[in-house]
Amino acid sequence: MSEDDRREMRAGRQLSDAQRVAWLRLIRSENVGPVTFRQLINHFGSAVAALQALPDLARRGGKRGLAIMSVAEAEREMATAARFNARFVALGEADYPPLLATVEGPPPLLAVRGGSAVLTRSMVAIVGARNASIAGRKLAGMIARGLGEGGFVVVSGLARGIDAEAHAAALQTGTVAVVAGGLDRLYPPENEDLHDAILAHDGAVVTEMPFGFVARAKEFPRRNRLVSGMSLGVVVVEAAARSGTLHTARFAAEQGREVLAVPGSPLDPRSEGTNRLIREGATLVTSAADVIEALAPLIGRRPPPPDVGEREEGEFQMVLDAPESARQKILESLSVTPVALDEIIRMTGLTPAQVHLVLLELDLAGRLERHPGGTISLIL
């Protein structure tokens, strides 16, 4: 069987209950982010094997006492999800948003409330100012309704202003709200009725954060990255020059998504960011028809399946340790300046498996920083 065949099989595989608990334990453990999770699974073949290896990996990287989520803690979070009629959808499963699976470092697990069907349809994000103008809200609603009538699901962040208007206008045709906190910690609280309406209309509310987690300012860019990652394109309606909305547009550009912006008056500071996006190359749109026309070449393309999943025994070759000389070479090749993985392999002359293993050790010890484009640097 070819590697492409194996990846295709893994992409359609449903995790068992035990595997889902192991995935939850792994992603909730200390210093394990989405990229590290993916590398651990790909290296060791399963979350169970990766969990067993974590203490030794962290110790060899220079850290003792790595906090690993226990089985009991994972089962409690699963029970909390059940009380909220939520579920954990794993990367590679059938109802995981297909475009999100293609971004760099997709969340291994999404906590989801609501319908599954909306998560696999073509999505378009509409985002913008919280203190939106009446005209901006009206235009956001018109575009959202038009996109819904055109067969698209509207994605946004359940924030005040443009986000809320876009969700409300797309209730009948499908909308997904991505939130920055746990599914049991709704923010902002005044959007509770809208949140409930999304669920009542078979929409979905999604997060990568744990239950009980209260959203803080630094988590909103993570949410914005998911909003853009799920979508074919991002429509920006009103954004100030330093708006957080522009983070979503930047993520969209990095992820290869279409960036579209509604122009506004140069006298209104809420349009300064959108006008700048247009000046820098974003597609100017004023209607749903404009958005659909711009996205037409992208519709129907099938994204490649993710290369992460539980593997059968004997399907992979595991490197459990690397000589101390290999660690020294890799440490000497790293600095505070980001460098590509391929460059490290070339400069050290080590095998890719050895380099991956030592970088995992450093990552779990909190000594490695990952940057866009897959580059890495050492934290001194």
CSV table of C-alpha atoms in Angstrom, one decimal:
chain,number,residue,atom,x,y,z
A,1,MET,CA,0.0,0.0,0.0
A,2,SER,CA,1.3,3.4,-0.9
A,3,GLU,CA,1.8,6.3,1.6
A,4,ASP,CA,-1.0,8.2,-0.2
A,5,ASP,CA,-3.3,5.2,0.3
A,6,ARG,CA,-2.4,5.1,4.0
A,7,ARG,CA,-3.0,8.8,4.4
A,8,GLU,CA,-6.4,8.5,2.7
A,9,MET,CA,-7.4,5.7,5.0
A,10,ARG,CA,-6.3,7.7,8.1
A,11,ALA,CA,-8.1,10.8,6.9
A,12,GLY,CA,-11.4,8.9,7.0
A,13,ARG,CA,-10.8,7.0,10.2
A,14,GLN,CA,-13.0,7.5,13.3
A,15,LEU,CA,-11.2,7.5,16.6
A,16,SER,CA,-12.3,5.0,19.3
A,17,ASP,CA,-13.4,6.4,22.6
A,18,ALA,CA,-10.1,5.3,24.1
A,19,GLN,CA,-8.1,7.0,21.3
A,20,ARG,CA,-10.2,10.2,21.8
A,21,VAL,CA,-9.3,10.3,25.5
A,22,ALA,CA,-5.6,9.8,24.6
A,23,TRP,CA,-5.7,12.6,22.0
A,24,LEU,CA,-7.4,14.9,24.6
A,25,ARG,CA,-4.8,14.1,27.2
A,26,LEU,CA,-1.9,14.8,24.7
A,27,ILE,CA,-3.1,18.1,23.5
A,28,ARG,CA,-3.9,19.3,27.0
A,29,SER,CA,-0.5,18.4,28.3
A,30,GLU,CA,2.2,21.0,29.1
A,31,ASN,CA,4.1,22.5,26.1
A,32,VAL,CA,2.1,20.4,23.6
A,33,GLY,CA,0.6,22.6,20.9
A,34,PRO,CA,-1.0,21.6,17.6
A,35,VAL,CA,2.3,21.4,15.7
A,36,THR,CA,4.0,19.4,18.5
A,37,PHE,CA,1.0,17.2,18.8
A,38,ARG,CA,1.1,16.4,15.1
A,39,GLN,CA,4.8,15.6,15.2
A,40,LEU,CA,4.4,13.4,18.2
A,41,ILE,CA,1.6,11.4,16.6
A,42,ASN,CA,3.5,11.1,13.3
A,43,HIS,CA,6.7,10.1,15.1
A,44,PHE,CA,5.3,7.6,17.7
A,45,GLY,CA,2.3,6.4,15.7
A,46,SER,CA,-0.3,7.0,18.4
A,47,ALA,CA,-1.3,9.3,21.2
A,48,VAL,CA,-0.9,6.5,23.7
A,49,ALA,CA,2.7,5.9,22.6
A,50,ALA,CA,3.4,9.6,22.6
A,51,LEU,CA,2.1,10.1,26.1
A,52,GLN,CA,4.4,7.3,27.4
A,53,ALA,CA,7.3,9.0,25.7
A,54,LEU,CA,6.6,12.5,27.0
A,55,PRO,CA,8.5,12.4,30.4
A,56,ASP,CA,11.7,11.1,28.9
A,57,LEU,CA,11.5,13.5,25.9
A,58,ALA,CA,11.1,16.5,28.2
A,59,ARG,CA,13.9,15.3,30.5
A,60,ARG,CA,16.3,14.9,27.7
A,61,GLY,CA,15.4,18.4,26.5
A,62,GLY,CA,16.2,19.8,29.9
A,63,LYS,CA,12.9,19.8,31.8
A,64,ARG,CA,11.7,17.7,34.6
A,65,GLY,CA,8.2,17.3,35.9
A,66,LEU,CA,6.2,17.9,32.7
A,67,ALA,CA,2.5,18.3,33.5
A,68,ILE,CA,0.6,15.6,31.6
A,69,MET,CA,-3.2,15.4,31.7
A,70,SER,CA,-4.4,12.4,33.5
A,71,VAL,CA,-7.0,9.9,32.3
A,72,ALA,CA,-9.4,11.1,35.1
A,73,GLU,CA,-9.0,14.7,34.0
A,74,ALA,CA,-9.6,13.9,30.4
A,75,GLU,CA,-12.7,11.8,31.3
A,76,ARG,CA,-14.1,14.7,33.4
A,77,GLU,CA,-13.7,17.0,30.4
A,78,MET,CA,-15.4,14.5,28.2
A,79,ALA,CA,-18.3,14.2,30.7
A,80,THR,CA,-18.6,18.0,30.8
A,81,ALA,CA,-18.8,18.1,27.0
A,82,ALA,CA,-21.6,15.5,27.2
A,83,ARG,CA,-23.5,17.7,29.7
A,84,PHE,CA,-23.4,20.6,27.2
A,85,ASN,CA,-24.4,18.3,24.3
A,86,ALA,CA,-20.9,18.9,22.8
A,87,ARG,CA,-18.4,16.5,21.2
A,88,PHE,CA,-14.7,16.5,20.3
A,89,VAL,CA,-14.1,16.2,16.6
A,90,ALA,CA,-10.6,14.9,15.7
A,91,LEU,CA,-8.4,16.0,12.8
A,92,GLY,CA,-8.9,13.5,10.0
A,93,GLU,CA,-12.5,12.6,11.0
A,94,ALA,CA,-15.3,13.1,8.5
A,95,ASP,CA,-16.9,16.1,10.2
A,96,TYR,CA,-13.7,18.0,10.8
A,97,PRO,CA,-13.7,21.2,8.7
A,98,PRO,CA,-11.8,20.2,5.5
A,99,LEU,CA,-10.0,23.5,4.8
A,100,LEU,CA,-9.0,23.9,8.4
A,101,ALA,CA,-7.2,20.6,8.2
A,102,THR,CA,-4.8,22.0,5.6
A,103,VAL,CA,-3.5,24.9,7.6
A,104,GLU,CA,-0.1,24.9,9.4
A,105,GLY,CA,-0.8,23.4,12.8
A,106,PRO,CA,-4.5,22.7,12.8
A,107,PRO,CA,-6.1,21.9,16.1
A,108,PRO,CA,-6.0,18.2,16.7
A,109,LEU,CA,-9.4,18.3,18.5
A,110,LEU,CA,-12.3,20.8,18.1
A,111,ALA,CA,-15.0,21.0,20.8
A,112,VAL,CA,-18.2,21.4,18.9
A,113,ARG,CA,-21.8,22.1,19.8
A,114,GLY,CA,-24.5,21.9,17.2
A,115,GLY,CA,-24.8,20.3,13.7
A,116,SER,CA,-22.1,18.5,11.8
A,117,ALA,CA,-23.4,19.2,8.3
A,118,VAL,CA,-22.4,22.9,8.4
A,119,LEU,CA,-18.8,22.0,9.2
A,120,THR,CA,-18.1,20.3,5.9
A,121,ARG,CA,-19.8,22.7,3.6
A,122,SER,CA,-18.0,25.6,1.8
A,123,MET,CA,-17.5,28.5,4.2
A,124,VAL,CA,-16.9,32.2,3.9
A,125,ALA,CA,-15.9,34.3,6.9
A,126,ILE,CA,-17.3,37.8,7.5
A,127,VAL,CA,-15.6,39.8,10.2
A,128,GLY,CA,-15.3,43.4,11.2
A,129,ALA,CA,-15.6,46.1,13.8
A,130,ARG,CA,-17.3,45.6,17.2
A,131,ASN,CA,-18.4,49.3,17.2
A,132,ALA,CA,-19.7,49.0,13.7
A,133,SER,CA,-21.8,51.7,12.0
A,134,ILE,CA,-25.4,51.2,11.0
A,135,ALA,CA,-24.3,51.1,7.4
A,136,GLY,CA,-21.6,48.5,8.1
A,137,ARG,CA,-24.0,46.3,10.0
A,138,LYS,CA,-26.6,46.5,7.2
A,139,LEU,CA,-24.0,45.6,4.5
A,140,ALA,CA,-22.6,42.7,6.5
A,141,GLY,CA,-26.1,41.3,6.9
A,142,MET,CA,-26.8,41.7,3.2
A,143,ILE,CA,-23.6,39.9,2.2
A,144,ALA,CA,-24.2,37.1,4.7
A,145,ARG,CA,-27.8,36.5,3.5
A,146,GLY,CA,-26.6,36.6,-0.1
A,147,LEU,CA,-23.8,34.1,0.6
A,148,GLY,CA,-26.2,31.8,2.4
A,149,GLU,CA,-28.6,31.9,-0.5
A,150,GLY,CA,-25.7,31.0,-2.7
A,151,GLY,CA,-25.0,27.9,-0.7
A,152,PHE,CA,-22.2,29.1,1.6
A,153,VAL,CA,-21.9,28.7,5.4
A,154,VAL,CA,-21.0,32.0,7.0
A,155,VAL,CA,-18.3,31.9,9.7
A,156,SER,CA,-17.5,34.5,12.3
A,157,GLY,CA,-16.4,35.0,15.8
A,158,LEU,CA,-19.6,35.7,17.7
A,159,ALA,CA,-18.4,39.2,18.7
A,160,ARG,CA,-20.4,42.3,18.9
A,161,GLY,CA,-21.0,44.4,15.7
A,162,ILE,CA,-20.2,42.9,12.3
A,163,ASP,CA,-19.8,39.3,13.6
A,164,ALA,CA,-23.2,39.3,15.3
A,165,GLU,CA,-24.9,40.8,12.3
A,166,ALA,CA,-23.4,38.2,9.9
A,167,HIS,CA,-24.4,35.3,12.1
A,168,ALA,CA,-27.9,36.6,12.5
A,169,ALA,CA,-28.4,37.1,8.8
A,170,ALA,CA,-27.2,33.5,8.0
A,171,LEU,CA,-29.2,31.6,10.7
A,172,GLN,CA,-31.6,30.1,8.1
A,173,THR,CA,-28.9,29.0,5.7
A,174,GLY,CA,-26.1,27.9,8.1
A,175,THR,CA,-23.5,29.7,10.2
A,176,VAL,CA,-20.5,28.6,12.4
A,177,ALA,CA,-19.4,30.7,15.4
A,178,VAL,CA,-15.8,30.2,16.5
A,179,VAL,CA,-15.2,31.3,20.1
A,180,ALA,CA,-12.0,32.1,22.0
A,181,GLY,CA,-13.0,30.4,25.3
A,182,GLY,CA,-14.5,27.2,26.5
A,183,LEU,CA,-18.0,26.3,25.2
A,184,ASP,CA,-19.3,26.8,28.7
A,185,ARG,CA,-17.9,30.3,29.0
A,186,LEU,CA,-19.8,32.4,26.5
A,187,TYR,CA,-18.3,35.8,25.5
A,188,PRO,CA,-19.7,38.3,25.1
A,189,PRO,CA,-22.6,37.4,27.4
A,190,GLU,CA,-25.1,39.7,25.6
A,191,ASN,CA,-24.8,37.3,22.6
A,192,GLU,CA,-26.3,34.4,24.5
A,193,ASP,CA,-29.6,34.6,22.5
A,194,LEU,CA,-27.7,34.6,19.2
A,195,HIS,CA,-25.6,31.7,20.4
A,196,ASP,CA,-28.7,29.7,21.2
A,197,ALA,CA,-30.3,30.7,17.9
A,198,ILE,CA,-27.3,29.4,16.0
A,199,LEU,CA,-27.7,26.0,17.7
A,200,ALA,CA,-31.5,26.0,17.2
A,201,HIS,CA,-31.0,26.4,13.5
A,202,ASP,CA,-28.5,23.5,13.1
A,203,GLY,CA,-25.5,25.8,13.1
A,204,ALA,CA,-22.4,25.1,15.1
A,205,VAL,CA,-20.3,26.7,17.9
A,206,VAL,CA,-16.6,25.7,17.8
A,207,THR,CA,-13.5,26.1,19.9
A,208,GLU,CA,-10.1,24.5,20.5
A,209,MET,CA,-10.0,25.7,24.1
A,210,PRO,CA,-10.9,23.5,27.2
A,211,PHE,CA,-14.1,23.7,29.0
A,212,GLY,CA,-13.9,26.2,31.8
A,213,PHE,CA,-11.4,28.4,30.0
A,214,VAL,CA,-12.2,32.1,30.1
A,215,ALA,CA,-11.2,33.9,27.0
A,216,ARG,CA,-8.4,36.5,27.4
A,217,ALA,CA,-7.2,39.1,24.9
A,218,LYS,CA,-4.2,36.9,23.8
A,219,GLU,CA,-6.5,34.0,22.8
A,220,PHE,CA,-8.5,36.0,20.2
A,221,PRO,CA,-5.8,35.8,17.5
A,222,ARG,CA,-6.0,32.0,17.9
A,223,ARG,CA,-9.7,32.1,17.4
A,224,ASN,CA,-9.2,34.4,14.3
A,225,ARG,CA,-6.8,31.9,12.8
A,226,LEU,CA,-9.5,29.2,13.0
A,227,VAL,CA,-12.1,31.6,11.4
A,228,SER,CA,-9.9,32.2,8.4
A,229,GLY,CA,-8.6,28.6,8.3
A,230,MET,CA,-12.1,27.2,7.9
A,231,SER,CA,-13.0,29.5,5.0
A,232,LEU,CA,-12.4,29.9,1.3
A,233,GLY,CA,-12.1,33.6,1.9
A,234,VAL,CA,-12.5,36.4,4.5
A,235,VAL,CA,-14.7,39.4,3.9
A,236,VAL,CA,-13.7,42.4,6.1
A,237,VAL,CA,-16.4,44.9,6.8
A,238,GLU,CA,-15.1,48.0,8.8
A,239,ALA,CA,-11.8,47.6,10.6
A,240,ALA,CA,-9.8,50.3,12.2
A,241,ALA,CA,-6.1,50.7,11.5
A,242,ARG,CA,-5.1,48.6,14.6
A,243,SER,CA,-8.2,46.4,14.7
A,244,GLY,CA,-7.9,42.8,15.7
A,245,THR,CA,-9.9,42.1,12.6
A,246,LEU,CA,-6.8,42.7,10.5
A,247,HIS,CA,-5.2,39.7,12.3
A,248,THR,CA,-7.9,37.5,10.6
A,249,ALA,CA,-7.0,39.1,7.2
A,250,ARG,CA,-3.3,38.5,7.8
A,251,PHE,CA,-3.9,34.8,8.8
A,252,ALA,CA,-6.1,34.4,5.7
A,253,ALA,CA,-3.3,35.6,3.5
A,254,GLU,CA,-0.8,33.3,5.2
A,255,GLN,CA,-3.1,30.4,4.8
A,256,GLY,CA,-3.6,31.1,1.0
A,257,ARG,CA,-7.2,32.2,1.5
A,258,GLU,CA,-8.8,35.0,-0.5
A,259,VAL,CA,-8.9,38.4,1.3
A,260,LEU,CA,-11.9,40.6,0.4
A,261,ALA,CA,-12.7,44.0,1.8
A,262,VAL,CA,-15.6,46.4,1.7
A,263,PRO,CA,-14.4,50.0,1.0
A,264,GLY,CA,-15.5,52.8,3.3
A,265,SER,CA,-15.4,56.5,3.7
A,266,PRO,CA,-11.8,57.9,4.2
A,267,LEU,CA,-13.3,60.1,6.9
A,268,ASP,CA,-14.4,57.2,9.0
A,269,PRO,CA,-11.6,55.6,11.1
A,270,ARG,CA,-13.6,52.3,11.1
A,271,SER,CA,-12.8,52.0,7.4
A,272,GLU,CA,-9.1,52.9,7.6
A,273,GLY,CA,-8.1,49.2,7.9
A,274,THR,CA,-10.3,47.9,5.1
A,275,ASN,CA,-9.3,50.7,2.7
A,276,ARG,CA,-5.6,49.8,3.4
A,277,LEU,CA,-6.3,46.1,2.7
A,278,ILE,CA,-7.7,47.1,-0.7
A,279,ARG,CA,-4.7,49.3,-1.4
A,280,GLU,CA,-2.4,46.3,-0.5
A,281,GLY,CA,-4.2,44.0,-2.9
A,282,ALA,CA,-7.4,42.7,-1.2
A,283,THR,CA,-10.3,42.2,-3.5
A,284,LEU,CA,-12.8,45.1,-3.4
A,285,VAL,CA,-16.4,43.8,-2.8
A,286,THR,CA,-19.7,45.5,-2.1
A,287,SER,CA,-22.1,42.5,-2.4
A,288,ALA,CA,-22.4,38.8,-2.0
A,289,ALA,CA,-22.3,38.5,-5.8
A,290,ASP,CA,-18.8,40.1,-5.8
A,291,VAL,CA,-17.7,37.6,-3.2
A,292,ILE,CA,-19.0,34.6,-5.0
A,293,GLU,CA,-17.4,35.8,-8.3
A,294,ALA,CA,-14.1,36.2,-6.6
A,295,LEU,CA,-14.2,32.7,-4.9
A,296,ALA,CA,-15.6,30.9,-8.0
A,297,PRO,CA,-12.2,29.5,-9.0
A,298,LEU,CA,-11.7,28.0,-5.5
A,299,ILE,CA,-15.0,26.2,-5.2
A,300,GLY,CA,-15.0,22.5,-5.5
A,301,ARG,CA,-11.3,21.9,-5.0
A,302,ARG,CA,-10.7,19.0,-2.7
A,303,PRO,CA,-8.1,19.6,-0.1
A,304,PRO,CA,-5.5,16.9,0.6
A,305,PRO,CA,-6.1,14.8,3.7
A,306,PRO,CA,-4.1,15.6,6.8
A,307,ASP,CA,-1.0,13.4,7.4
A,308,VAL,CA,-1.8,12.8,11.0
A,309,GLY,CA,-3.7,9.8,12.5
A,310,GLU,CA,-3.4,6.7,14.6
A,311,ARG,CA,-1.3,4.2,12.7
A,312,GLU,CA,-1.2,0.4,12.8
A,313,GLU,CA,1.7,-1.3,14.5
A,314,GLY,CA,4.5,-1.9,12.0
A,315,GLU,CA,3.4,1.0,9.8
A,316,PHE,CA,6.1,3.4,10.9
A,317,GLN,CA,9.7,3.3,12.0
A,318,MET,CA,10.2,4.9,15.5
A,319,VAL,CA,13.4,6.5,16.6
A,320,LEU,CA,13.4,6.3,20.5
A,321,ASP,CA,16.6,8.1,21.2
A,322,ALA,CA,19.4,10.0,19.6
A,323,PRO,CA,23.1,10.1,20.5
A,324,GLU,CA,24.3,13.0,22.6
A,325,SER,CA,26.5,14.1,19.8
A,326,ALA,CA,23.4,14.6,17.6
A,327,ARG,CA,21.8,16.8,20.3
A,328,GLN,CA,25.0,18.9,20.5
A,329,LYS,CA,25.1,19.4,16.7
A,330,ILE,CA,21.4,20.5,16.6
A,331,LEU,CA,21.9,22.9,19.6
A,332,GLU,CA,24.9,24.4,17.8
A,333,SER,CA,22.8,24.9,14.6
A,334,LEU,CA,20.0,26.8,16.5
A,335,SER,CA,19.9,30.4,17.7
A,336,VAL,CA,17.4,33.1,18.3
A,337,THR,CA,17.2,33.6,14.5
A,338,PRO,CA,14.5,31.4,12.9
A,339,VAL,CA,15.9,28.6,10.7
A,340,ALA,CA,14.1,26.0,8.5
A,341,LEU,CA,14.1,22.4,9.4
A,342,ASP,CA,15.6,21.3,6.1
A,343,GLU,CA,18.5,23.6,6.8
A,344,ILE,CA,19.1,22.0,10.2
A,345,ILE,CA,19.1,18.5,8.6
A,346,ARG,CA,21.5,19.6,5.8
A,347,MET,CA,23.9,21.4,8.2
A,348,THR,CA,24.1,18.6,10.8
A,349,GLY,CA,24.1,15.7,8.4
A,350,LEU,CA,21.7,13.8,10.7
A,351,THR,CA,18.7,11.8,9.7
A,352,PRO,CA,15.3,13.6,9.6
A,353,ALA,CA,14.0,11.2,12.3
A,354,GLN,CA,16.9,12.1,14.7
A,355,VAL,CA,16.4,15.8,14.1
A,356,HIS,CA,12.7,15.6,14.6
A,357,LEU,CA,13.2,13.7,17.9
A,358,VAL,CA,15.7,16.2,19.4
A,359,LEU,CA,13.5,19.1,18.3
A,360,LEU,CA,10.6,17.5,20.1
A,361,GLU,CA,12.7,17.1,23.2
A,362,LEU,CA,13.6,20.8,23.1
A,363,ASP,CA,10.0,21.8,22.3
A,364,LEU,CA,8.5,19.9,25.3
A,365,ALA,CA,11.2,21.4,27.5
A,366,GLY,CA,10.0,24.9,26.5
A,367,ARG,CA,13.2,25.8,24.8
A,368,LEU,CA,12.0,26.0,21.2
A,369,GLU,CA,9.9,28.6,19.5
A,370,ARG,CA,8.0,27.9,16.3
A,371,HIS,CA,7.4,30.5,13.6
A,372,PRO,CA,5.2,30.8,10.5
A,373,GLY,CA,6.5,28.9,7.6
A,374,GLY,CA,7.8,26.0,9.7
A,375,THR,CA,10.9,27.8,10.9
A,376,ILE,CA,12.2,27.4,14.5
A,377,SER,CA,14.4,29.2,16.9
A,378,LEU,CA,16.0,28.6,20.3
A,379,ILE,CA,14.7,30.3,23.4
A,380,LEU,CA,17.7,31.4,25.4
